Tab-separated table of C-alpha atoms in Angstrom:
chain	number	residue	atom	x	y	z
A	7	MET	CA	-5.069	-15.829	-20.448
A	8	THR	CA	-3.497	-16.650	-17.401
A	9	THR	CA	-2.395	-13.547	-15.292
A	10	LEU	CA	0.151	-14.136	-12.314
A	11	ILE	CA	-0.120	-12.143	-9.260
A	12	THR	CA	1.763	-11.324	-6.894
A	13	GLY	CA	0.935	-10.574	-2.885
A	14	ALA	CA	-2.956	-12.004	-3.603
A	15	THR	CA	-2.720	-13.682	0.351
A	16	GLY	CA	-2.533	-9.651	1.142
A	17	PHE	CA	-4.661	-7.066	1.291
A	18	VAL	CA	-4.675	-5.158	-1.487
A	19	GLY	CA	-3.376	-8.437	-3.774
A	20	SER	CA	-6.415	-10.193	-2.813
A	21	ALA	CA	-8.709	-7.409	-3.665
A	22	VAL	CA	-6.453	-7.465	-7.675
A	23	ALA	CA	-6.762	-10.797	-7.583
A	24	ARG	CA	-10.977	-10.947	-7.368
A	25	THR	CA	-10.795	-7.485	-9.751
A	26	LEU	CA	-9.322	-9.846	-11.945
A	27	ALA	CA	-11.091	-13.052	-11.627
A	28	ARG	CA	-14.519	-11.107	-12.333
A	29	ARG	CA	-13.177	-10.146	-15.470
A	30	GLY	CA	-12.827	-13.440	-17.105
A	31	HIS	CA	-8.852	-13.692	-15.681
A	32	VAL	CA	-7.497	-17.308	-15.797
A	33	LEU	CA	-5.457	-16.321	-12.530
A	34	ARG	CA	-2.404	-18.109	-11.241
A	35	LEU	CA	-1.555	-16.864	-7.621
A	36	LEU	CA	2.259	-16.682	-6.208
A	37	ALA	CA	2.597	-17.536	-2.161
A	38	ARG	CA	5.298	-18.608	0.052
A	39	PRO	CA	5.145	-21.833	2.071
A	40	SER	CA	3.938	-19.861	5.336
A	41	SER	CA	1.566	-17.536	3.781
A	42	ASP	CA	-2.134	-17.446	5.354
A	43	ARG	CA	-4.489	-18.395	2.930
A	44	ARG	CA	-8.120	-16.674	4.220
A	45	ASN	CA	-8.136	-14.483	1.569
A	46	LEU	CA	-7.552	-16.470	-1.600
A	47	ASP	CA	-11.276	-18.356	0.211
A	48	GLY	CA	-13.607	-18.629	-2.518
A	49	VAL	CA	-11.133	-17.241	-5.253
A	50	ASP	CA	-10.907	-20.071	-8.234
A	51	ALA	CA	-7.142	-20.093	-8.903
A	52	GLU	CA	-3.686	-21.943	-9.054
A	53	VAL	CA	-1.734	-21.129	-6.678
A	54	VAL	CA	2.221	-21.414	-6.870
A	55	ILE	CA	4.721	-21.501	-4.180
A	56	GLY	CA	7.487	-18.838	-4.085
A	57	ASP	CA	9.244	-16.033	-3.007
A	58	LEU	CA	10.691	-13.321	-3.839
A	59	THR	CA	13.920	-14.341	-3.034
A	60	ASP	CA	14.066	-16.977	-5.117
A	61	PRO	CA	14.648	-16.224	-8.906
A	62	ALA	CA	13.752	-19.506	-9.802
A	63	SER	CA	10.327	-19.714	-8.409
A	64	LEU	CA	9.373	-16.953	-10.140
A	65	ALA	CA	10.243	-17.598	-13.163
A	66	ARG	CA	8.509	-21.039	-12.789
A	67	ALA	CA	5.487	-18.953	-11.807
A	68	ALA	CA	5.574	-16.377	-14.573
A	69	ALA	CA	6.153	-19.062	-16.900
A	70	GLY	CA	3.182	-19.549	-19.929
A	71	CYS	CA	0.988	-16.062	-18.398
A	72	ARG	CA	0.669	-13.692	-20.153
A	73	TYR	CA	0.306	-11.066	-17.769
A	74	VAL	CA	1.587	-10.311	-14.417
A	75	VAL	CA	0.767	-8.125	-11.607
A	76	HIS	CA	3.124	-7.539	-8.702
A	77	VAL	CA	1.458	-6.682	-5.677
A	78	ALA	CA	3.574	-8.201	-3.026
A	79	ALA	CA	5.759	-5.840	-0.440
A	80	ASP	CA	6.536	-5.917	2.774
A	81	TYR	CA	4.169	-3.342	3.953
A	82	ARG	CA	5.602	-1.782	7.280
A	83	LEU	CA	6.093	1.911	8.599
A	84	TRP	CA	8.974	-0.332	10.929
A	85	VAL	CA	10.964	-2.849	10.786
A	86	PRO	CA	14.292	-3.541	12.999
A	87	VAL	CA	16.105	-4.347	9.948
A	88	PRO	CA	15.586	-2.667	7.279
A	89	GLU	CA	18.292	-4.259	4.489
A	90	GLU	CA	15.450	-7.052	4.194
A	91	MET	CA	12.613	-4.862	3.697
A	92	MET	CA	15.248	-3.396	0.966
A	93	ARG	CA	15.356	-6.754	-0.933
A	94	ALA	CA	12.055	-7.829	-0.674
A	95	ASN	CA	10.671	-4.760	-2.647
A	96	VAL	CA	13.503	-3.888	-4.316
A	97	ASP	CA	15.164	-6.664	-5.282
A	98	GLY	CA	12.423	-8.795	-5.286
A	99	ALA	CA	10.125	-6.336	-7.397
A	100	VAL	CA	13.212	-6.586	-10.326
A	101	ALA	CA	13.475	-9.761	-10.241
A	102	MET	CA	9.956	-10.710	-10.321
A	103	ILE	CA	9.745	-7.735	-12.989
A	104	ARG	CA	12.562	-9.582	-15.419
A	105	ALA	CA	10.632	-13.646	-14.451
A	106	ALA	CA	7.455	-11.541	-16.362
A	107	ALA	CA	9.848	-10.016	-19.532
A	108	ASP	CA	11.784	-13.022	-20.072
A	109	ALA	CA	8.072	-15.710	-19.501
A	110	GLY	CA	6.912	-13.044	-22.574
A	111	ALA	CA	4.406	-11.031	-21.034
A	112	GLU	CA	2.806	-8.798	-22.868
A	113	ARG	CA	1.961	-6.224	-19.886
A	114	ILE	CA	3.209	-6.108	-16.742
A	115	VAL	CA	1.876	-3.892	-13.818
A	116	HIS	CA	3.760	-2.732	-11.182
A	117	CYS	CA	2.071	-1.800	-7.557
A	118	SER	CA	4.318	1.361	-6.122
A	119	SER	CA	2.661	3.310	-3.693
A	120	VAL	CA	2.133	7.339	-3.486
A	121	ALA	CA	5.427	6.970	-1.120
A	122	ALA	CA	7.631	6.513	-4.191
A	123	LEU	CA	6.250	9.836	-5.487
A	124	GLY	CA	7.315	13.448	-4.452
A	125	GLN	CA	5.274	15.890	-1.935
A	126	ILE	CA	4.784	19.262	-1.487
A	127	GLY	CA	3.094	18.924	1.689
A	128	ASP	CA	1.246	22.165	1.843
A	129	GLY	CA	-2.103	20.733	1.203
A	130	THR	CA	-1.580	21.096	-2.463
A	131	PRO	CA	-1.992	17.353	-3.700
A	132	ALA	CA	1.112	15.981	-5.519
A	133	ASP	CA	1.007	13.585	-8.659
A	134	GLU	CA	2.776	11.846	-10.883
A	135	ALA	CA	4.941	14.661	-11.803
A	136	THR	CA	5.773	16.155	-8.999
A	137	PRO	CA	9.981	15.902	-8.383
A	138	THR	CA	11.147	13.948	-6.034
A	139	ASN	CA	14.818	13.942	-4.246
A	140	GLU	CA	15.638	10.533	-2.363
A	141	ALA	CA	16.988	12.407	0.452
A	142	ASP	CA	13.224	13.201	0.656
A	143	PHE	CA	11.822	10.230	1.875
A	144	VAL	CA	12.017	9.474	4.979
A	145	GLY	CA	11.845	5.859	6.597
A	146	ALA	CA	12.700	2.360	5.099
A	147	TYR	CA	9.811	2.039	3.684
A	148	LYS	CA	8.956	5.159	1.563
A	149	ARG	CA	12.868	4.446	0.447
A	150	SER	CA	12.538	1.171	-0.809
A	151	LYS	CA	8.801	1.836	-2.728
A	152	TYR	CA	11.382	5.057	-4.170
A	153	ARG	CA	14.528	2.452	-5.077
A	154	ALA	CA	11.891	-0.351	-6.650
A	155	GLU	CA	9.916	2.197	-8.773
A	156	ARG	CA	13.486	4.145	-10.298
A	157	ALA	CA	15.077	0.639	-11.148
A	158	VAL	CA	11.660	-1.324	-12.597
A	159	LEU	CA	11.031	1.842	-14.608
A	160	GLU	CA	14.882	1.891	-15.412
A	161	LEU	CA	14.534	-1.761	-16.201
A	162	ALA	CA	11.450	-1.632	-18.652
A	163	ALA	CA	12.923	1.351	-20.376
A	164	ARG	CA	16.172	0.252	-20.952
A	165	GLU	CA	14.903	-3.607	-22.443
A	166	SER	CA	11.242	-1.835	-23.824
A	167	LEU	CA	9.621	-3.836	-21.361
A	168	PRO	CA	5.561	-3.546	-21.103
A	169	VAL	CA	5.267	-2.078	-17.471
A	170	VAL	CA	3.071	-0.406	-16.255
A	171	VAL	CA	3.789	1.406	-12.837
A	172	VAL	CA	0.005	2.136	-10.527
A	173	ASN	CA	0.683	4.165	-7.604
A	174	PRO	CA	-2.110	3.327	-5.016
A	175	ALA	CA	-2.717	5.831	-1.401
A	176	ALA	CA	-3.769	4.568	1.482
A	177	PRO	CA	-6.221	2.113	1.096
A	178	VAL	CA	-9.001	0.489	3.552
A	179	GLY	CA	-11.706	-2.374	3.265
A	180	PRO	CA	-12.146	-5.710	3.812
A	181	ARG	CA	-9.709	-8.861	4.199
A	182	ASP	CA	-6.927	-6.498	6.170
A	183	ILE	CA	-5.741	-9.601	8.279
A	184	LYS	CA	-2.611	-8.477	10.009
A	185	PRO	CA	-3.952	-5.639	9.105
A	186	THR	CA	-1.722	-3.244	7.116
A	187	PRO	CA	-0.547	0.264	8.625
A	188	THR	CA	-3.528	1.637	7.193
A	189	GLY	CA	-6.097	-0.944	8.783
A	190	LYS	CA	-4.437	-0.805	12.382
A	191	MET	CA	-5.385	2.999	12.443
A	192	VAL	CA	-8.573	2.033	11.793
A	193	LEU	CA	-8.711	-0.775	14.139
A	194	ASP	CA	-7.358	1.552	16.922
A	195	THR	CA	-10.206	4.149	16.788
A	196	ALA	CA	-12.756	2.081	15.950
A	197	ARG	CA	-11.783	0.633	19.635
A	198	GLY	CA	-11.218	3.784	20.739
A	199	ARG	CA	-8.366	3.670	21.879
A	200	VAL	CA	-6.943	7.192	19.932
A	201	PRO	CA	-7.427	9.397	22.271
A	202	ALA	CA	-5.317	12.279	20.241
A	203	TYR	CA	-4.082	13.333	16.872
A	204	ILE	CA	-1.041	14.836	15.048
A	205	ASP	CA	-1.600	17.717	12.605
A	206	THR	CA	-0.898	15.902	8.792
A	207	GLY	CA	-3.138	14.709	5.976
A	208	LEU	CA	-3.521	11.758	4.166
A	209	ASN	CA	-5.993	10.248	0.715
A	210	ILE	CA	-7.850	7.444	2.022
A	211	VAL	CA	-9.108	5.091	-0.806
A	212	HIS	CA	-11.196	1.583	-0.656
A	213	VAL	CA	-8.922	-1.281	-1.300
A	214	ASP	CA	-11.857	-3.059	-4.194
A	215	ASP	CA	-10.952	1.023	-6.126
A	216	VAL	CA	-7.584	0.270	-6.110
A	217	ALA	CA	-7.658	-2.937	-7.569
A	218	GLU	CA	-10.478	-1.883	-10.230
A	219	GLY	CA	-7.685	0.521	-10.563
A	220	HIS	CA	-4.614	-2.339	-11.506
A	221	ALA	CA	-7.173	-3.535	-14.032
A	222	LEU	CA	-7.530	-0.564	-15.806
A	223	ALA	CA	-3.995	0.130	-16.082
A	224	LEU	CA	-3.945	-3.442	-17.692
A	225	GLU	CA	-6.001	-2.854	-19.734
A	226	ARG	CA	-5.649	0.731	-20.460
A	227	GLY	CA	-2.682	1.783	-19.075
A	228	ARG	CA	0.270	3.581	-21.162
A	229	ILE	CA	3.601	1.376	-20.864
A	230	GLY	CA	6.664	3.259	-19.158
A	231	GLU	CA	3.517	5.780	-17.336
A	232	ARG	CA	2.442	5.668	-13.726
A	233	TYR	CA	-1.008	5.906	-12.266
A	234	VAL	CA	-2.112	7.118	-8.876
A	235	LEU	CA	-4.891	5.345	-7.308
A	236	GLY	CA	-6.191	7.790	-4.798
A	237	GLY	CA	-9.615	8.981	-3.175
A	238	GLU	CA	-9.848	11.751	-0.805
A	239	ASN	CA	-7.882	13.780	0.913
A	240	LEU	CA	-8.235	14.634	4.665
A	241	LEU	CA	-6.500	15.839	7.508
A	242	LEU	CA	-6.152	13.553	10.000
A	243	LYS	CA	-8.254	14.494	12.515
A	244	ASP	CA	-11.503	14.332	10.275
A	245	VAL	CA	-9.561	10.776	9.225
A	246	LEU	CA	-10.306	9.473	13.089
A	247	ALA	CA	-13.285	11.480	13.070
A	248	LEU	CA	-15.416	10.101	10.774
A	249	ILE	CA	-13.914	6.492	11.871
A	250	ALA	CA	-15.434	6.790	15.167
A	251	ASP	CA	-18.325	8.351	13.876
A	252	VAL	CA	-18.889	4.978	12.088
A	253	ALA	CA	-17.270	2.604	15.077
A	254	GLY	CA	-19.688	4.976	17.559
A	255	GLN	CA	-16.817	6.204	19.407
A	256	ARG	CA	-15.693	9.759	20.626
A	257	PRO	CA	-13.563	11.340	18.240
A	258	PRO	CA	-10.433	12.264	19.683
A	259	ARG	CA	-9.801	16.176	20.389
A	260	ILE	CA	-6.245	16.569	21.919
A	261	ARG	CA	-4.008	17.685	18.617
A	262	LEU	CA	-0.754	16.603	19.956
A	263	PRO	CA	2.155	18.603	19.093
A	264	GLU	CA	5.672	16.860	17.637
A	265	ALA	CA	7.745	18.310	20.551
A	266	LEU	CA	5.922	16.501	23.071
A	267	ILE	CA	5.844	12.906	21.315
A	268	TRP	CA	9.446	13.104	19.570
A	269	PRO	CA	11.169	11.649	23.483
A	270	VAL	CA	8.255	9.200	23.192
A	271	ALA	CA	9.002	7.704	20.164
A	272	TRP	CA	12.666	7.456	20.740
A	273	ALA	CA	12.390	5.685	23.943
A	274	MET	CA	9.760	2.990	21.681
A	275	GLU	CA	12.166	2.856	19.211
A	276	LYS	CA	14.125	1.945	21.400
A	277	THR	CA	12.519	-0.725	22.995
A	278	ALA	CA	11.207	-1.912	19.611
A	279	PRO	CA	14.185	-4.356	19.828
A	280	ILE	CA	14.400	-5.964	22.953
A	281	THR	CA	9.965	-6.350	23.379
A	282	GLY	CA	9.799	-7.908	19.901
A	283	ILE	CA	7.069	-5.340	19.271
A	284	ALA	CA	6.628	-2.727	16.914
A	285	PRO	CA	6.212	0.822	18.176
A	286	MET	CA	2.844	2.869	17.578
A	287	MET	CA	4.974	5.835	16.903
A	288	THR	CA	8.642	6.585	15.669
A	289	ARG	CA	10.753	9.399	15.118
A	290	ASP	CA	10.445	8.512	11.322
A	291	HIS	CA	6.355	8.387	11.681
A	292	LEU	CA	7.053	12.319	13.179
A	293	LYS	CA	9.058	13.418	9.837
A	294	MET	CA	6.676	12.081	7.437
A	295	ALA	CA	4.235	13.923	9.429
A	296	ARG	CA	5.090	17.849	8.272
A	297	LYS	CA	3.862	17.355	5.170
A	298	LYS	CA	-0.488	16.394	4.219
A	299	MET	CA	0.311	13.336	2.131
A	300	PHE	CA	-2.345	14.562	-0.381
A	301	TYR	CA	-2.138	13.480	-3.553
A	302	SER	CA	-4.288	13.479	-6.989
A	303	SER	CA	-5.923	10.861	-9.311
A	304	ALA	CA	-6.877	13.233	-11.946
A	305	LYS	CA	-4.609	11.447	-14.600
A	306	ALA	CA	-5.894	7.976	-13.771
A	307	GLU	CA	-9.112	9.383	-14.069
A	308	ALA	CA	-8.831	10.707	-17.560
A	309	GLU	CA	-6.416	7.996	-19.293
A	310	LEU	CA	-8.133	5.749	-17.363
A	311	GLY	CA	-11.511	5.594	-16.022
A	312	TYR	CA	-10.576	5.428	-12.581
A	313	LYS	CA	-13.536	6.451	-10.086
A	314	ALA	CA	-12.989	6.381	-6.025
A	315	ARG	CA	-16.170	5.791	-4.157
A	316	PRO	CA	-16.468	8.200	-1.000
A	317	VAL	CA	-14.183	7.781	1.484
A	318	ARG	CA	-16.983	6.760	4.174
A	319	GLU	CA	-18.170	3.916	2.377
A	320	ALA	CA	-14.324	2.390	2.336
A	321	VAL	CA	-14.477	2.811	6.359
A	322	GLU	CA	-17.570	1.829	6.667
A	323	ASP	CA	-16.344	-1.959	4.879
A	324	ALA	CA	-13.622	-1.598	7.070
A	325	VAL	CA	-15.488	-2.055	10.267
A	326	ALA	CA	-17.681	-3.851	9.185
A	327	TRP	CA	-15.378	-7.052	7.886
A	328	PHE	CA	-13.156	-6.226	11.121
A	329	ARG	CA	-16.197	-6.534	13.167
A	330	ALA	CA	-17.073	-10.049	11.352
A	331	ALA	CA	-13.659	-11.631	11.675
A	332	GLY	CA	-13.611	-10.962	15.382
A	333	MET	CA	-11.474	-8.705	14.950
A	334	LEU	CA	-13.592	-5.567	16.633
A	335	ARG	CA	-16.358	-6.389	19.484
A	336	SER	CA	-19.350	-4.438	18.375
């Protein structure tokens, strides 16, 4: 029962690998030659070299695999060349699903994101059935995940492929080595470097619960369906206060209006290509923040048996790991 996992050197992918290993899967992990493999420490798996932009390497990786779980993606909220993200997240996803299908995989799980779903925005949780319009997707990352999900589902429907899609919310927890944008929010707040907040909301989930959701989708998910893997819906103010409390910091108390931050975001975007440093805030960030990013996992709970732990546990595990990794002082 060999299972191929892409993106297993990353935050979510490594959690998926550990979860499937505990379930008895024989693992084959796709990694780029330059990938940081620290997250694979202690994972018994065959590592094969490949890249989402190299279809031949994907075919070699998928050969003989009964299951394929495609987690790999470029997860950044700002990129200097958006076309590169589109190639990785959209073309790469289609190429991986194609390779898995050609190899005869019995079940393929595609890791999408809640970023690919429609939003209601007023505090009402969205779900898999919330209407979408590509014009509403702000930023290269959201557009790439939306286009990738649509392309994968259209290919699967056209060729009757055994694909199930999962849509994780914002994951938090151990082994966020880069860190991801969500992990950076946790780390910066735990360091006391976030003095203010904007009025928005998001869904936070433990990365290990997301990994469990992948395993459940592989085992129980209905072909052609999507499943939100979320945790708790919280205002950003409350998320930051929770992180600060766990880390022993003072919570941010200043609410910043969008009009005040807009010129700062513009300036950060303009200087980023010169400095090579990703901006802390962009105009796309502010546009996204206008809608509360709340989601419901009711479908996954009912059909897969998915269940998320309290978000405080996710934050505690993330802060503890950052400290153990030397990324956060005690």
